[in-house]
Short mmCIF file of C-alpha atoms in Angstrom, two decimals:
data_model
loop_
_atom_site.label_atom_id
_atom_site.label_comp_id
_atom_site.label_asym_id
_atom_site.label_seq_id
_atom_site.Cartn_x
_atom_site.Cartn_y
_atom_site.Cartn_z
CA UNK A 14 -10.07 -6.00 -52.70
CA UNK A 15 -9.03 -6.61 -49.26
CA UNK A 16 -6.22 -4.29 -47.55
CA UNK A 17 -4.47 -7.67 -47.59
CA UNK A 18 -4.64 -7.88 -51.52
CA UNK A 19 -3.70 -4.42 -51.97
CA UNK A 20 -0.62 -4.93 -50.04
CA UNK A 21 0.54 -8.01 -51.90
CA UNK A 22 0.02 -6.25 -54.95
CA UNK A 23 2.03 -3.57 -54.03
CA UNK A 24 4.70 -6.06 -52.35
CA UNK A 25 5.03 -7.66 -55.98
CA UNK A 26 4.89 -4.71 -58.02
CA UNK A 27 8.31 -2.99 -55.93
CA UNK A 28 9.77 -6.66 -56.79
CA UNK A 29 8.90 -6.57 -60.38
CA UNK A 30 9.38 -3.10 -60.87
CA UNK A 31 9.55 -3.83 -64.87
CA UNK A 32 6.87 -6.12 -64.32
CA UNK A 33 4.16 -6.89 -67.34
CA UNK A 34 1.92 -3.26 -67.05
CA UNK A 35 1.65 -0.98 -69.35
CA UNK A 36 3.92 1.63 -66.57
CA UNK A 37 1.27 3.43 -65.25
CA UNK A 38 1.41 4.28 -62.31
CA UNK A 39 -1.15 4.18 -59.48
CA UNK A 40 -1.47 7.27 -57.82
CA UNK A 41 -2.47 7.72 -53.70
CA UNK A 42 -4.13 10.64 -52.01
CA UNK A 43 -4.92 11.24 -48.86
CA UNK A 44 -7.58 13.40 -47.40
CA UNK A 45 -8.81 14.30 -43.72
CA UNK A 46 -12.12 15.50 -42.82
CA UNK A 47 -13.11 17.38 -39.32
CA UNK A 48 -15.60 19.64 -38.43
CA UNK A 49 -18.61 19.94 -36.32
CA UNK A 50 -19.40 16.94 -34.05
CA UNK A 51 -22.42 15.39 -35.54
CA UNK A 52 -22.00 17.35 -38.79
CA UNK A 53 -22.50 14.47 -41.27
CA UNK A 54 -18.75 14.11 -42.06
CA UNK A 55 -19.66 10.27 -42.50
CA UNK A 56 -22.25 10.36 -44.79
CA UNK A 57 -20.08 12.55 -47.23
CA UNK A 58 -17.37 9.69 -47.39
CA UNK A 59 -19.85 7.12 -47.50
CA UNK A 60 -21.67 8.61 -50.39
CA UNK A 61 -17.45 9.36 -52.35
CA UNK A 62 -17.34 5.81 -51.78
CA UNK A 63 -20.50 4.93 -53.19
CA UNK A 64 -21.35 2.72 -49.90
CA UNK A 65 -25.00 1.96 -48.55
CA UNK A 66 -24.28 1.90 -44.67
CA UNK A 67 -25.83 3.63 -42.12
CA UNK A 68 -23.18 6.05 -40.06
CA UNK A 69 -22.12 4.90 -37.28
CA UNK A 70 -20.88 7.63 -34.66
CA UNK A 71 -16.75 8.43 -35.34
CA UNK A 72 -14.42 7.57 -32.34
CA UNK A 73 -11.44 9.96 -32.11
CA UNK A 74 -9.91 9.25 -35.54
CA UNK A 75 -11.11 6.75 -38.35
CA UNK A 76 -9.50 5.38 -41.38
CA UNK A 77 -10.85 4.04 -44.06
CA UNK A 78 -9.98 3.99 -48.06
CA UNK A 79 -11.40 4.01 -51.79
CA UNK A 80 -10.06 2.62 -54.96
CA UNK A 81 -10.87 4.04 -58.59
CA UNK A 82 -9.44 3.55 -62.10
CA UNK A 83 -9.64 6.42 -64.30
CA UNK A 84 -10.25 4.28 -67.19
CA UNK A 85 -11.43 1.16 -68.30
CA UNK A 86 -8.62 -2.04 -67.97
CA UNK A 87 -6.11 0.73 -65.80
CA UNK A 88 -4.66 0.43 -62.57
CA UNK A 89 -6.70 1.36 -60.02
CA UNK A 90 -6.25 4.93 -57.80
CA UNK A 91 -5.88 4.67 -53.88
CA UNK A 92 -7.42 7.40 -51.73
CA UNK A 93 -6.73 7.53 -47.89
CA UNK A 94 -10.19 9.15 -46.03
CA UNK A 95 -9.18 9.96 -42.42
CA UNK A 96 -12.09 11.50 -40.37
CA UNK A 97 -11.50 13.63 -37.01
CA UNK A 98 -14.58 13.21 -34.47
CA UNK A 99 -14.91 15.22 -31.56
CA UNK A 100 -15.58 18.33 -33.18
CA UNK A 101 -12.55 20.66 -31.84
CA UNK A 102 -11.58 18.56 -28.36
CA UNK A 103 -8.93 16.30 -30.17
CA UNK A 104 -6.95 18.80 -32.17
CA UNK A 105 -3.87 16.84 -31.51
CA UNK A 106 -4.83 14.41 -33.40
CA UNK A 107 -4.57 15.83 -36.38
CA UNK A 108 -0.82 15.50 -36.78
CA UNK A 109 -1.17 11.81 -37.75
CA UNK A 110 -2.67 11.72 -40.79
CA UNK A 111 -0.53 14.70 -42.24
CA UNK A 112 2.95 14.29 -42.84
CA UNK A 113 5.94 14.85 -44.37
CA UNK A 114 6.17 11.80 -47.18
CA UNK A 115 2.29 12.63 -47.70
CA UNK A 116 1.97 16.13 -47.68
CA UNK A 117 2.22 16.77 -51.77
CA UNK A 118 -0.74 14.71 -51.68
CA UNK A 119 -3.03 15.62 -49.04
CA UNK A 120 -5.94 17.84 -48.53
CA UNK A 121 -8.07 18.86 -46.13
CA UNK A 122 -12.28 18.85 -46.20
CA UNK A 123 -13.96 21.23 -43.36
CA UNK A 124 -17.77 20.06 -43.00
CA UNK A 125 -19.37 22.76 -41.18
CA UNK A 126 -23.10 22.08 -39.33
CA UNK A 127 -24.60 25.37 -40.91
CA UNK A 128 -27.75 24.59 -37.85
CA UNK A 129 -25.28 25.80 -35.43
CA UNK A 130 -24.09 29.12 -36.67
CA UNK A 131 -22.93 30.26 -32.73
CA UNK A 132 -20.35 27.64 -33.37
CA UNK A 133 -19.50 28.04 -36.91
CA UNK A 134 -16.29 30.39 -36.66
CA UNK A 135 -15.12 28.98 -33.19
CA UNK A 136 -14.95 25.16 -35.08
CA UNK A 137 -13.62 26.60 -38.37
CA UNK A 138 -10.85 29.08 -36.92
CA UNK A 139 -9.69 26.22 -34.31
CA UNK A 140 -9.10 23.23 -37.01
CA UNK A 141 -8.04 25.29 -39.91
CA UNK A 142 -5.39 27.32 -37.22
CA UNK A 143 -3.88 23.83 -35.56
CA UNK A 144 -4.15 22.15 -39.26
CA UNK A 145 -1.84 25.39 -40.65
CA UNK A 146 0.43 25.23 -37.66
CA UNK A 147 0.77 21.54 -37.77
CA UNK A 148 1.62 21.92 -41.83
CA UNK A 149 3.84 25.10 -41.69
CA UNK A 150 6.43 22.91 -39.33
CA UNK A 151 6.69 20.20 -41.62
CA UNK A 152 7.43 22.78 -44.41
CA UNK A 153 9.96 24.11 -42.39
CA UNK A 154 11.25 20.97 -41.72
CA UNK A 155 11.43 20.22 -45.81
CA UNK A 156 12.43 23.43 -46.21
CA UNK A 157 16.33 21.87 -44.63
CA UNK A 158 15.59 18.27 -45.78
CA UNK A 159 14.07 18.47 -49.29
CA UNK A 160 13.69 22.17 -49.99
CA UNK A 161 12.40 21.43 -53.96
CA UNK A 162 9.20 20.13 -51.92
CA UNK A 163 8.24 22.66 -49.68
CA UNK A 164 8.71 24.97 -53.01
CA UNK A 165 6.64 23.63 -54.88
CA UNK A 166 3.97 23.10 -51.90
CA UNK A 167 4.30 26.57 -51.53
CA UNK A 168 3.81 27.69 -55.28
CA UNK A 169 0.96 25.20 -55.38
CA UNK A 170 -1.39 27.09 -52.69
CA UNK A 171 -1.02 29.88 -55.42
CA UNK A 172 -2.38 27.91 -58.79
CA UNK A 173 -6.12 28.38 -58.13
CA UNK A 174 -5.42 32.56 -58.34
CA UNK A 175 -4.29 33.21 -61.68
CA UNK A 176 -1.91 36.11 -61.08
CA UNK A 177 -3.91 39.20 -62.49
CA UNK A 178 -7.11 37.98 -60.53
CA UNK A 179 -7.77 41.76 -58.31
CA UNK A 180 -7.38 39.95 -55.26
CA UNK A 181 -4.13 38.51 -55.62
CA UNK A 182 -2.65 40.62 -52.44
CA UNK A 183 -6.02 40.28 -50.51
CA UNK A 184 -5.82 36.55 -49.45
CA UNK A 185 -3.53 34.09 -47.59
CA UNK A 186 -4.24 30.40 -49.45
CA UNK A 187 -4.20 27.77 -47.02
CA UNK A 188 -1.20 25.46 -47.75
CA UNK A 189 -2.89 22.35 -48.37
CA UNK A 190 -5.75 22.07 -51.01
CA UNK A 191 -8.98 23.03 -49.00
CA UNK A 192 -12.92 21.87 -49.64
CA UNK A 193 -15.18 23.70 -47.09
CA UNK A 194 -18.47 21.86 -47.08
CA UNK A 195 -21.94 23.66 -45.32
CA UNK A 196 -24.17 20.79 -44.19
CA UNK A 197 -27.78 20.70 -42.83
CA UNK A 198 -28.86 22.70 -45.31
CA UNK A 199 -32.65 21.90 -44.64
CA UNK A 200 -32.24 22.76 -41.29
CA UNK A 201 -30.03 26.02 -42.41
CA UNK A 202 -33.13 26.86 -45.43
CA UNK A 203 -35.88 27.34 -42.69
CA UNK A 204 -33.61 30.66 -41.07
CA UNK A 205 -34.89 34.21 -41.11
CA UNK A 206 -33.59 35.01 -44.70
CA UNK A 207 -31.36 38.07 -43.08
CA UNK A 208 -29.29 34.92 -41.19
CA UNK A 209 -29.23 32.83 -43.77
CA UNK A 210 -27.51 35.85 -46.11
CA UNK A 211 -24.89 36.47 -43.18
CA UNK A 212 -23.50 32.66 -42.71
CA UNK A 213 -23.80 32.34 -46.38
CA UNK A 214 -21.64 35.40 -47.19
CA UNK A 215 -18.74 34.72 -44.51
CA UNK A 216 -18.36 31.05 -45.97
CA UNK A 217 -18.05 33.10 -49.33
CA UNK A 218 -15.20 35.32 -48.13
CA UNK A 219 -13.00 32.63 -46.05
CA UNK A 220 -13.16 30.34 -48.87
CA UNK A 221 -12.05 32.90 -51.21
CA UNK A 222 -9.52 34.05 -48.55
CA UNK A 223 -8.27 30.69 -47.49
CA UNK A 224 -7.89 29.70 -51.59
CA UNK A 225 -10.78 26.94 -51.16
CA UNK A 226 -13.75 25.32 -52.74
CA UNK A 227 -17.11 26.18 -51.37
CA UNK A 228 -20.09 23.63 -51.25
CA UNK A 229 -23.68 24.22 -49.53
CA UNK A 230 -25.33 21.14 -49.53
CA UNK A 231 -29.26 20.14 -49.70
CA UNK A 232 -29.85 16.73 -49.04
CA UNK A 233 -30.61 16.87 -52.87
CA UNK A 234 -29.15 14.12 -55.06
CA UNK A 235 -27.88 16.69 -57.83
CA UNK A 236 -26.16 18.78 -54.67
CA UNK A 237 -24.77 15.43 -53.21
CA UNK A 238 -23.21 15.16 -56.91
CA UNK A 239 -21.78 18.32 -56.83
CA UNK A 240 -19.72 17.87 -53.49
CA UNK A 241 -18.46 13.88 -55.00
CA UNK A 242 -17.30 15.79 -57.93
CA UNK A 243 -15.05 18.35 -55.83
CA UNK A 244 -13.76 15.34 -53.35
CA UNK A 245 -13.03 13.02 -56.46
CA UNK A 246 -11.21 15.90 -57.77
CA UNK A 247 -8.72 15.72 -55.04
CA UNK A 248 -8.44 11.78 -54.52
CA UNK A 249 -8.97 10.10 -57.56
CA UNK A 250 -7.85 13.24 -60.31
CA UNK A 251 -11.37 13.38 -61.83
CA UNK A 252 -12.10 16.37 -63.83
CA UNK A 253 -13.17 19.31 -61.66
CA UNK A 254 -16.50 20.97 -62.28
CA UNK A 255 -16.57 24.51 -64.49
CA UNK A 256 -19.89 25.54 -62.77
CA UNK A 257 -20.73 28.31 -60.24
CA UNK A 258 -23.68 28.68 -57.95
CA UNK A 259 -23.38 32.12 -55.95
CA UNK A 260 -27.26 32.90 -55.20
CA UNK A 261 -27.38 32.92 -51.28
CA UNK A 262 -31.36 31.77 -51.57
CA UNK A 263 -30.13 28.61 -53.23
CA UNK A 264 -27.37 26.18 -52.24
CA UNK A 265 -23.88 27.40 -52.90
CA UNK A 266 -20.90 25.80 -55.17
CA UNK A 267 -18.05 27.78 -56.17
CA UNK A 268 -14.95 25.68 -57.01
CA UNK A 269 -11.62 27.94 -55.61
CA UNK A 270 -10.61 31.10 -57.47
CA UNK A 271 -13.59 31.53 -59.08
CA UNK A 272 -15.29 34.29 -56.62
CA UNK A 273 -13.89 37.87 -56.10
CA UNK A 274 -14.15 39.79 -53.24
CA UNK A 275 -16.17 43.18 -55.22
CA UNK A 276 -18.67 40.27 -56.16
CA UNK A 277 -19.38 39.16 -51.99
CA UNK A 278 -19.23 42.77 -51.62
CA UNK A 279 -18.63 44.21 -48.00
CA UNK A 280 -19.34 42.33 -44.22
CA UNK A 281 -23.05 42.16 -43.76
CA UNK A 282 -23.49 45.29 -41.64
CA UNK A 283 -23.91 49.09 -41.36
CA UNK A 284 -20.88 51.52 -42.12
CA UNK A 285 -21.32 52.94 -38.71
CA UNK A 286 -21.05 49.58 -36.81
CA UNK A 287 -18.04 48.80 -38.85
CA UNK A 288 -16.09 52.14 -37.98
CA UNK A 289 -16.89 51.10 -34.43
CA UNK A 290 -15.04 47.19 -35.03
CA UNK A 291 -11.47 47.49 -34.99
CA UNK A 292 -9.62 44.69 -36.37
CA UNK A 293 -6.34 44.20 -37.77
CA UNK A 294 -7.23 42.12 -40.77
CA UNK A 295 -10.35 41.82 -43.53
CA UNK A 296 -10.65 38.24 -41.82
CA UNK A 297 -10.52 39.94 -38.27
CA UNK A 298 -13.57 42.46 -39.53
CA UNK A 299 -15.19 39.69 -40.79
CA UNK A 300 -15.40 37.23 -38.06
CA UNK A 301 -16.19 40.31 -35.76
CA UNK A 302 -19.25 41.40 -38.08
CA UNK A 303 -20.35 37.16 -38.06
CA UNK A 304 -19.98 37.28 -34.52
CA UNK A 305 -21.96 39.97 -33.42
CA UNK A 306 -25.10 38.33 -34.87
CA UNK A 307 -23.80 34.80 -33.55
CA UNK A 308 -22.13 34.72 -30.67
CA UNK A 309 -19.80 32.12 -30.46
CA UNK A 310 -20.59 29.84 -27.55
CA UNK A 311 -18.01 28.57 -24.78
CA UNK A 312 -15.06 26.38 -26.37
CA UNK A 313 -15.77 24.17 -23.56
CA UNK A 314 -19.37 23.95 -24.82
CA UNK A 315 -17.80 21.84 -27.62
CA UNK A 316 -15.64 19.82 -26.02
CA UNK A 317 -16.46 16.07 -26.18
CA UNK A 318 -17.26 14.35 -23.01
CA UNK A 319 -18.61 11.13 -24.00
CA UNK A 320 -16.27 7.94 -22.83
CA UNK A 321 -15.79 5.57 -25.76
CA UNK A 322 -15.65 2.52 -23.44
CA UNK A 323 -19.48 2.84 -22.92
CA UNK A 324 -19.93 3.11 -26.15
CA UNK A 325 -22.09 -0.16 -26.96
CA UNK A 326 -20.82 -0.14 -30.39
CA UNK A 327 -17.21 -1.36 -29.20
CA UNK A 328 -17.87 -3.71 -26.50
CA UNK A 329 -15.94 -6.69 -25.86
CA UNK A 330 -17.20 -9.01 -23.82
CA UNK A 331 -13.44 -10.49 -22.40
CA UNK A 332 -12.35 -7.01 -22.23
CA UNK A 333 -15.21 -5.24 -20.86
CA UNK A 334 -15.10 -8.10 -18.09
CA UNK A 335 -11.15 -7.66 -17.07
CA UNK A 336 -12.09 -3.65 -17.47
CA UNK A 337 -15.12 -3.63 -14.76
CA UNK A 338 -12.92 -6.07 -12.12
CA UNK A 339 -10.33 -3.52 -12.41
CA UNK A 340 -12.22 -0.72 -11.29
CA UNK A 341 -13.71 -2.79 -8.93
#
């Protein structure tokens, strides 16, 4: 289907609201992923989608869509994919995917480049902090306008921690749904085994603080499978996956609330050199530990400084033409 025939379909079916169905109706989700630059963002939505092309470099921020049907002969699901390039330079661009009339049905997937562990915490902590901010002022906004939705937005970051789980005090759920993917893996396989425990055991405690799923990816068809099943999850309402993978020599996948903080066990370093770290927070002591073995580099190391309009990929021949007299 083309997005013309999905919009005459949904033209006629708000003019024949009775219509001839069988009153099911067709769900929409909407999901935005960001990350590193160059982190393979693409490729994940490509393979959801079940499409054969080759990525093409993301400008800024794409759109594109899949449909499914849960069953055979039923109406078929939408699901909105928006992807953020740029790694963290266009934060601001993040409020236009998310807001208030789609924010019950949004979520958010973090693709981190696990090759570049100075920049891990610096790309995480700077999307997932202007995502929350962006998100908490639209809940305070419902919170006047339609306070019944904020509520329940707000109980909803609580359902993956049932409420006896030990550490039900310990962690602050991100408010939207959250899938934190670790990409590269074959690159991230061939570290010193000492490195490879560190990254591996951070991802493990700000999932399980932030109230999200986990995935480490190997190129590996079976891992591949595992990461669809968590993103279908979210868009489409597929069943989630039961299973747990929490060796750090193998790829990780723990779906959210099914770690504990006793089983990741303390930051990766010696009692003395904690004492020495003061922080205010577990997540404070944690990025401190992460960072003294990776230190992050410059933000403006990551800020992107590529111009789109030389970008072969978009020229216009007519435009390009008008564009170069202009300057001239």
């Amino acid at each position: 289907d083309t997005l013309w025939d999905i919009a005459i379909a949904e033209v006629e079916k708000r003019e024949n609201p009775e219509g001839d169905g069988d009153g099911v109706e067709v769900s929409e989700k909407s999901m935005l992923f960001m990350g590193n630059k160059n982190g393979g963002k693409t490729t994940i939505i490509l393979r959801c989608l079940d499409r054969e092309e080759i990525p093409k470099p993301t400008l800024a921020l794409e759109y594109t869509f899949g449909r499914r049907a849960k069953r055979h002969n039923a109406p078929k699901d939408v699901a909105h994919f928006w992807e953020l390039g740029g790694g963290t330079s266009l934060l601001e661009l993040i409020r236009i995917p998310i807001t208030s009339s789609n924010i019950r049905t949004f979520a958010i997937v973090l693709v981190l480049d696990l090759s570049k562990p100075n920049e891990l915490w610096t790309t995480m902590e700077s999307l997932l902090q202007v995502t929350r901010n962006h998100v908490n002022k639209i809940l305070t906004k419902l919170e006047k306008t339609n306070p019944d939705v904020a509520t329940e937005i707000k109980q909803r970051m609580w359902n993956n921690l049932q409420k006896d789980h030990p550490d039900y005090e310990l962690v602050d759920p991100f408010p939207l749904p959250l899938v934190i993917i670790g990409s590269k893996y074959d690159i991230f396989h061939e570290f010193d085994s000492e490195m490879r425990k560190i990254i591996s055991k951070t991802l493990r405690f700000v999932s399980h603080y932030y109230g999200a799923s986990l995935v480490v990816r190997s190129p590996a068809v079976f891992f591949l499978l595992k990461a669809r099943v968590l993103i279908n999850n979210f868009a489409f309402g597929f069943d989630k996956s039961k299973s747990v993978s929490v060796d750090h020599s193998r790829p990780l996948f723990i779906p959210a609330g099914l770690d504990s903080l006793n089983q990741i066990g303390p930051p990766p370093a010696s009692d003395s050199d904690i004492g020495k770290l003061r922080a205010n927070t577990p997540l404070e002591l944690w990025k401190k530990v992460f960072e003294k073995t990776f230190p992050p580099k410059n933000s403006c190391d990551l800020q992107y400084t590529k111009d789109p309009a030389q970008d072969l990929q978009y020229a216009e021949y007519e435009v390009d033409v008008m564009r170069a007299q202009k300057n001239q």
